[in-house]
Every structure is written in C-alpha cells, then in structure tokens.
Amino acid sequence: MLCLREISESGEIDHICISRKWRRSLFDVRNKRSTHIASDHHLLIGEIRLRIARIQRQAETLERRFNTRRLEDLAVKRSLIQEIETGATDIPEGGSVEEQWMANKDPFIETSENNLSELRNQRKEWIADTTWRKIKERREAKAAIERARTSVAKYESCQRY
C-alpha cells in the first residue's frame, strides 16, 4: 500500500492510500485548504487515470459466409456441382466420425471459395441521401444567420432555420 502524506495546520498528517498496483495511475494530488469541512484537516484531491484493456476477438470463431446469390447463374451452379462431385469421390470409408466429417466438409468449403466467393458484410447506409441534403440545408441556414448584418435579415434567416 502506498500512502501520500499532507501535513494539516494542526500538525496531523492526512493520507491518500492507493494500492501499489495502481500507483502509476495516480497523477496529481493536491491539498485544498479553502474547503471548510468542519475539521482541522484539509481536503486532499487525487487525479487517477485508468487505461482499460481492449477485448480482442479471435478471427477463428467468426463464421464465413458465401455469396449464395451467385448460384442463380446456371454456369456457376453447374461448375460448383461438378467440383463437389469430383471432390466427394475421394472420401475414404471408415475411420472416426470426425475424420469422415472433415473429409466431407473440405470439398464443400474449397469449391465454395473458388466459385462463390466470401460474402462481405454490406452495411446499410444509416443516413439516407435525403437526410444528408436536409443537414446541408440546415447548416446553410445557420451560416446565413451568422452572416446576417441587419436585424431584418437575421429574423428572416431565423425563420428559415
């Protein structure tokens, strides 16, 4: 435990105690003599700055999604079926369930990567173009208020705003 001391008028020592773990986070300690707290001690104020660690996601846990809309094209659909059929002939018989699953899953993933491509998250625009136009009009109206030199022009600009 780390203690910072401040001597009060009565000769007693005031303390701020902080764990050694957090001692680098304590930046500034000041004595406020002007505060009246019905005591002969003074108020001590300490400034603490904490850094919070980020949580990092692992990329492996995220699912991959393929663009299945490309299957609407018959040429893409036929090539995908042919590649899956040729990859499915290489599946060994027997073995554990995990081995069989991996042997079945791998041809599907490889052919999907080759033919379909990965689907990216296409985010929807959160502000429409009409809203952007209204925002621009509002900014222009506010700028007109600030540019107005007469009270009549300012009043008209405020009405428009």
PDB file of C-alpha atoms in Angstrom:
ATOM      1  CA  MET A   1       0.000   0.000   0.000  1.00  0.00           C
ATOM      2  CA  LEU A   2       1.378   3.374  -0.991  1.00  0.00           C
ATOM      3  CA  CYS A   3       0.471   6.395   1.162  1.00  0.00           C
ATOM      4  CA  LEU A   4       0.859  10.033   0.245  1.00  0.00           C
ATOM      5  CA  ARG A   5       1.049  12.432   3.181  1.00  0.00           C
ATOM      6  CA  GLU A   6      -0.034  16.017   3.636  1.00  0.00           C
ATOM      7  CA  ILE A   7       0.517  17.886   6.902  1.00  0.00           C
ATOM      8  CA  SER A   8      -2.502  19.870   8.133  1.00  0.00           C
ATOM      9  CA  GLU A   9      -2.483  23.070  10.241  1.00  0.00           C
ATOM     10  CA  SER A  10      -2.820  21.143  13.462  1.00  0.00           C
ATOM     11  CA  GLY A  11       0.328  19.195  12.655  1.00  0.00           C
ATOM     12  CA  GLU A  12      -1.516  15.975  11.860  1.00  0.00           C
ATOM     13  CA  ILE A  13      -0.825  14.092   8.687  1.00  0.00           C
ATOM     14  CA  ASP A  14      -3.560  13.486   6.087  1.00  0.00           C
ATOM     15  CA  HIS A  15      -3.176  10.454   3.837  1.00  0.00           C
ATOM     16  CA  ILE A  16      -4.253   9.164   0.453  1.00  0.00           C
ATOM     17  CA  CYS A  17      -3.730   5.439   0.278  1.00  0.00           C
ATOM     18  CA  ILE A  18      -3.548   3.541  -3.002  1.00  0.00           C
ATOM     19  CA  SER A  19      -2.505   0.025  -3.880  1.00  0.00           C
ATOM     20  CA  ARG A  20       0.961  -0.358  -5.367  1.00  0.00           C
ATOM     21  CA  LYS A  21      -0.682  -1.967  -8.398  1.00  0.00           C
ATOM     22  CA  TRP A  22      -2.391   1.349  -9.222  1.00  0.00           C
ATOM     23  CA  ARG A  23       0.386   3.758  -8.171  1.00  0.00           C
ATOM     24  CA  ARG A  24       1.286   4.643 -11.775  1.00  0.00           C
ATOM     25  CA  SER A  25      -2.320   5.648 -12.367  1.00  0.00           C
ATOM     26  CA  LEU A  26      -2.220   8.346  -9.659  1.00  0.00           C
ATOM     27  CA  PHE A  27      -1.122  11.524 -11.398  1.00  0.00           C
ATOM     28  CA  ASP A  28      -1.735  14.521  -9.203  1.00  0.00           C
ATOM     29  CA  VAL A  29      -2.530  15.017  -5.526  1.00  0.00           C
ATOM     30  CA  ARG A  30      -3.417  18.454  -4.219  1.00  0.00           C
ATOM     31  CA  ASN A  31      -4.365  19.936  -0.897  1.00  0.00           C
ATOM     32  CA  LYS A  32      -7.487  22.142  -0.972  1.00  0.00           C
ATOM     33  CA  ARG A  33      -7.088  24.457   2.016  1.00  0.00           C
ATOM     34  CA  SER A  34     -10.040  26.655   1.093  1.00  0.00           C
ATOM     35  CA  THR A  35     -12.695  23.983   1.656  1.00  0.00           C
ATOM     36  CA  HIS A  36     -14.476  24.044   5.005  1.00  0.00           C
ATOM     37  CA  ILE A  37     -15.394  20.589   6.186  1.00  0.00           C
ATOM     38  CA  ALA A  38     -15.799  21.305   9.909  1.00  0.00           C
ATOM     39  CA  SER A  39     -12.439  19.765  10.711  1.00  0.00           C
ATOM     40  CA  ASP A  40      -8.874  20.877  11.208  1.00  0.00           C
ATOM     41  CA  HIS A  41      -7.882  18.649   8.284  1.00  0.00           C
ATOM     42  CA  HIS A  42      -7.724  19.751   4.673  1.00  0.00           C
ATOM     43  CA  LEU A  43      -9.327  18.102   1.705  1.00  0.00           C
ATOM     44  CA  LEU A  44      -6.927  16.091  -0.447  1.00  0.00           C
ATOM     45  CA  ILE A  45      -7.830  15.515  -4.086  1.00  0.00           C
ATOM     46  CA  GLY A  46      -6.071  12.952  -6.252  1.00  0.00           C
ATOM     47  CA  GLU A  47      -6.314  12.559 -10.019  1.00  0.00           C
ATOM     48  CA  ILE A  48      -6.385   8.985 -11.255  1.00  0.00           C
ATOM     49  CA  ARG A  49      -6.200   7.929 -14.909  1.00  0.00           C
ATOM     50  CA  LEU A  50      -7.020   4.356 -15.773  1.00  0.00           C
ATOM     51  CA  ARG A  51      -6.398   2.574 -19.044  1.00  0.00           C
ATOM     52  CA  ILE A  52      -8.880  -0.121 -19.864  1.00  0.00           C
ATOM     53  CA  ALA A  53      -7.692  -3.043 -21.948  1.00  0.00           C
ATOM     54  CA  ARG A  54      -9.489  -3.986 -25.148  1.00  0.00           C
ATOM     55  CA  ILE A  55     -11.066  -7.365 -25.578  1.00  0.00           C
ATOM     56  CA  GLN A  56      -9.684  -8.909 -28.727  1.00  0.00           C
ATOM     57  CA  ARG A  57     -11.850 -11.265 -30.705  1.00  0.00           C
ATOM     58  CA  GLN A  58     -10.325 -14.290 -32.311  1.00  0.00           C
ATOM     59  CA  ALA A  59     -10.785 -14.439 -36.053  1.00  0.00           C
ATOM     60  CA  GLU A  60     -11.219 -18.222 -35.999  1.00  0.00           C
ATOM     61  CA  THR A  61     -14.507 -18.089 -34.132  1.00  0.00           C
ATOM     62  CA  LEU A  62     -16.201 -15.974 -36.788  1.00  0.00           C
ATOM     63  CA  GLU A  63     -18.245 -17.879 -39.349  1.00  0.00           C
ATOM     64  CA  ARG A  64     -17.535 -17.482 -43.025  1.00  0.00           C
ATOM     65  CA  ARG A  65     -20.478 -16.891 -45.288  1.00  0.00           C
ATOM     66  CA  PHE A  66     -20.509 -17.465 -49.013  1.00  0.00           C
ATOM     67  CA  ASN A  67     -22.357 -15.470 -51.654  1.00  0.00           C
ATOM     68  CA  THR A  68     -25.145 -17.964 -52.498  1.00  0.00           C
ATOM     69  CA  ARG A  69     -26.807 -15.490 -54.861  1.00  0.00           C
ATOM     70  CA  ARG A  70     -24.213 -16.490 -57.432  1.00  0.00           C
ATOM     71  CA  LEU A  71     -25.957 -19.891 -57.623  1.00  0.00           C
ATOM     72  CA  GLU A  72     -28.741 -18.207 -59.590  1.00  0.00           C
ATOM     73  CA  ASP A  73     -26.318 -18.211 -62.536  1.00  0.00           C
ATOM     74  CA  LEU A  74     -26.602 -21.692 -64.121  1.00  0.00           C
ATOM     75  CA  ALA A  75     -22.946 -21.811 -65.241  1.00  0.00           C
ATOM     76  CA  VAL A  76     -21.719 -21.178 -61.683  1.00  0.00           C
ATOM     77  CA  LYS A  77     -24.200 -23.708 -60.310  1.00  0.00           C
ATOM     78  CA  ARG A  78     -23.087 -26.448 -62.748  1.00  0.00           C
ATOM     79  CA  SER A  79     -19.373 -25.883 -62.089  1.00  0.00           C
ATOM     80  CA  LEU A  80     -19.974 -25.987 -58.333  1.00  0.00           C
ATOM     81  CA  ILE A  81     -21.884 -29.285 -58.604  1.00  0.00           C
ATOM     82  CA  GLN A  82     -19.161 -30.842 -60.780  1.00  0.00           C
ATOM     83  CA  GLU A  83     -16.372 -29.833 -58.423  1.00  0.00           C
ATOM     84  CA  ILE A  84     -18.257 -31.133 -55.371  1.00  0.00           C
ATOM     85  CA  GLU A  85     -18.922 -34.460 -57.126  1.00  0.00           C
ATOM     86  CA  THR A  86     -15.248 -34.890 -58.054  1.00  0.00           C
ATOM     87  CA  GLY A  87     -14.156 -33.934 -54.514  1.00  0.00           C
ATOM     88  CA  ALA A  88     -16.730 -36.293 -52.943  1.00  0.00           C
ATOM     89  CA  THR A  89     -15.278 -39.331 -54.729  1.00  0.00           C
ATOM     90  CA  ASP A  90     -12.069 -39.024 -52.716  1.00  0.00           C
ATOM     91  CA  ILE A  91     -13.808 -39.575 -49.351  1.00  0.00           C
ATOM     92  CA  PRO A  92     -12.275 -42.585 -47.546  1.00  0.00           C
ATOM     93  CA  GLU A  93     -14.525 -45.208 -45.972  1.00  0.00           C
ATOM     94  CA  GLY A  94     -14.229 -45.999 -42.279  1.00  0.00           C
ATOM     95  CA  GLY A  95     -12.375 -44.034 -39.656  1.00  0.00           C
ATOM     96  CA  SER A  96     -13.797 -41.887 -36.883  1.00  0.00           C
ATOM     97  CA  VAL A  97     -16.807 -39.639 -37.262  1.00  0.00           C
ATOM     98  CA  GLU A  98     -14.564 -36.557 -37.060  1.00  0.00           C
ATOM     99  CA  GLU A  99     -12.376 -37.787 -39.918  1.00  0.00           C
ATOM    100  CA  GLN A 100     -15.402 -38.514 -42.093  1.00  0.00           C
ATOM    101  CA  TRP A 101     -16.876 -35.089 -41.304  1.00  0.00           C
ATOM    102  CA  MET A 102     -13.667 -33.300 -42.242  1.00  0.00           C
ATOM    103  CA  ALA A 103     -13.398 -35.359 -45.437  1.00  0.00           C
ATOM    104  CA  ASN A 104     -16.969 -34.345 -46.387  1.00  0.00           C
ATOM    105  CA  LYS A 105     -16.648 -30.729 -45.298  1.00  0.00           C
ATOM    106  CA  ASP A 106     -13.371 -29.814 -47.013  1.00  0.00           C
ATOM    107  CA  PRO A 107     -14.554 -30.288 -50.638  1.00  0.00           C
ATOM    108  CA  PHE A 108     -17.602 -28.129 -49.987  1.00  0.00           C
ATOM    109  CA  ILE A 109     -15.550 -25.297 -48.478  1.00  0.00           C
ATOM    110  CA  GLU A 110     -12.865 -25.399 -51.187  1.00  0.00           C
ATOM    111  CA  THR A 111     -15.359 -25.360 -54.062  1.00  0.00           C
ATOM    112  CA  SER A 112     -17.376 -22.610 -52.379  1.00  0.00           C
ATOM    113  CA  GLU A 113     -14.251 -20.487 -52.028  1.00  0.00           C
ATOM    114  CA  ASN A 114     -13.397 -20.999 -55.690  1.00  0.00           C
ATOM    115  CA  ASN A 115     -16.866 -20.471 -57.170  1.00  0.00           C
ATOM    116  CA  LEU A 116     -18.972 -18.413 -54.795  1.00  0.00           C
ATOM    117  CA  SER A 117     -16.524 -16.091 -53.024  1.00  0.00           C
ATOM    118  CA  GLU A 118     -16.984 -14.883 -49.482  1.00  0.00           C
ATOM    119  CA  LEU A 119     -19.896 -12.663 -48.603  1.00  0.00           C
ATOM    120  CA  ARG A 120     -18.803  -9.409 -47.044  1.00  0.00           C
ATOM    121  CA  ASN A 121     -20.955  -7.606 -44.550  1.00  0.00           C
ATOM    122  CA  GLN A 122     -22.544  -4.942 -46.636  1.00  0.00           C
ATOM    123  CA  ARG A 123     -23.882  -2.488 -44.167  1.00  0.00           C
ATOM    124  CA  LYS A 124     -26.876  -0.451 -44.942  1.00  0.00           C
ATOM    125  CA  GLU A 125     -26.351   3.286 -45.091  1.00  0.00           C
ATOM    126  CA  TRP A 126     -27.599   4.599 -41.766  1.00  0.00           C
ATOM    127  CA  ILE A 127     -28.383   8.051 -43.104  1.00  0.00           C
ATOM    128  CA  ALA A 128     -30.275   8.402 -46.380  1.00  0.00           C
ATOM    129  CA  ASP A 129     -29.321  10.910 -49.097  1.00  0.00           C
ATOM    130  CA  THR A 130     -32.418  12.994 -48.389  1.00  0.00           C
ATOM    131  CA  THR A 131     -31.352  13.308 -44.757  1.00  0.00           C
ATOM    132  CA  TRP A 132     -27.869  14.460 -45.828  1.00  0.00           C
ATOM    133  CA  ARG A 133     -29.494  17.111 -48.033  1.00  0.00           C
ATOM    134  CA  LYS A 134     -31.611  18.340 -45.091  1.00  0.00           C
ATOM    135  CA  ILE A 135     -28.498  18.508 -42.899  1.00  0.00           C
ATOM    136  CA  LYS A 136     -26.732  20.582 -45.553  1.00  0.00           C
ATOM    137  CA  GLU A 137     -29.732  22.942 -45.834  1.00  0.00           C
ATOM    138  CA  ARG A 138     -29.769  23.379 -42.056  1.00  0.00           C
ATOM    139  CA  ARG A 139     -26.046  24.204 -41.985  1.00  0.00           C
ATOM    140  CA  GLU A 140     -26.514  26.744 -44.757  1.00  0.00           C
ATOM    141  CA  ALA A 141     -29.441  28.339 -42.888  1.00  0.00           C
ATOM    142  CA  LYS A 142     -27.381  28.602 -39.700  1.00  0.00           C
ATOM    143  CA  ALA A 143     -24.476  30.129 -41.641  1.00  0.00           C
ATOM    144  CA  ALA A 144     -26.930  32.664 -43.125  1.00  0.00           C
ATOM    145  CA  ILE A 145     -27.935  33.709 -39.575  1.00  0.00           C
ATOM    146  CA  GLU A 146     -24.294  34.288 -38.673  1.00  0.00           C
ATOM    147  CA  ARG A 147     -23.658  36.259 -41.885  1.00  0.00           C
ATOM    148  CA  ALA A 148     -26.752  38.463 -41.485  1.00  0.00           C
ATOM    149  CA  ARG A 149     -25.830  42.106 -40.903  1.00  0.00           C
ATOM    150  CA  THR A 150     -29.255  43.619 -40.245  1.00  0.00           C
ATOM    151  CA  SER A 151     -31.873  42.558 -37.767  1.00  0.00           C
ATOM    152  CA  VAL A 152     -34.424  42.058 -40.580  1.00  0.00           C
ATOM    153  CA  ALA A 153     -32.075  39.725 -42.467  1.00  0.00           C
ATOM    154  CA  LYS A 154     -31.297  37.907 -39.228  1.00  0.00           C
ATOM    155  CA  TYR A 155     -35.026  37.489 -38.458  1.00  0.00           C
ATOM    156  CA  GLU A 156     -35.695  36.074 -41.962  1.00  0.00           C
ATOM    157  CA  SER A 157     -32.754  33.690 -41.653  1.00  0.00           C
ATOM    158  CA  CYS A 158     -34.001  32.540 -38.223  1.00  0.00           C
ATOM    159  CA  GLN A 159     -37.444  31.831 -39.706  1.00  0.00           C
ATOM    160  CA  ARG A 160     -35.852  29.747 -42.456  1.00  0.00           C
ATOM    161  CA  TYR A 161     -33.658  27.953 -39.927  1.00  0.00           C
TER     162      TYR A 161
END
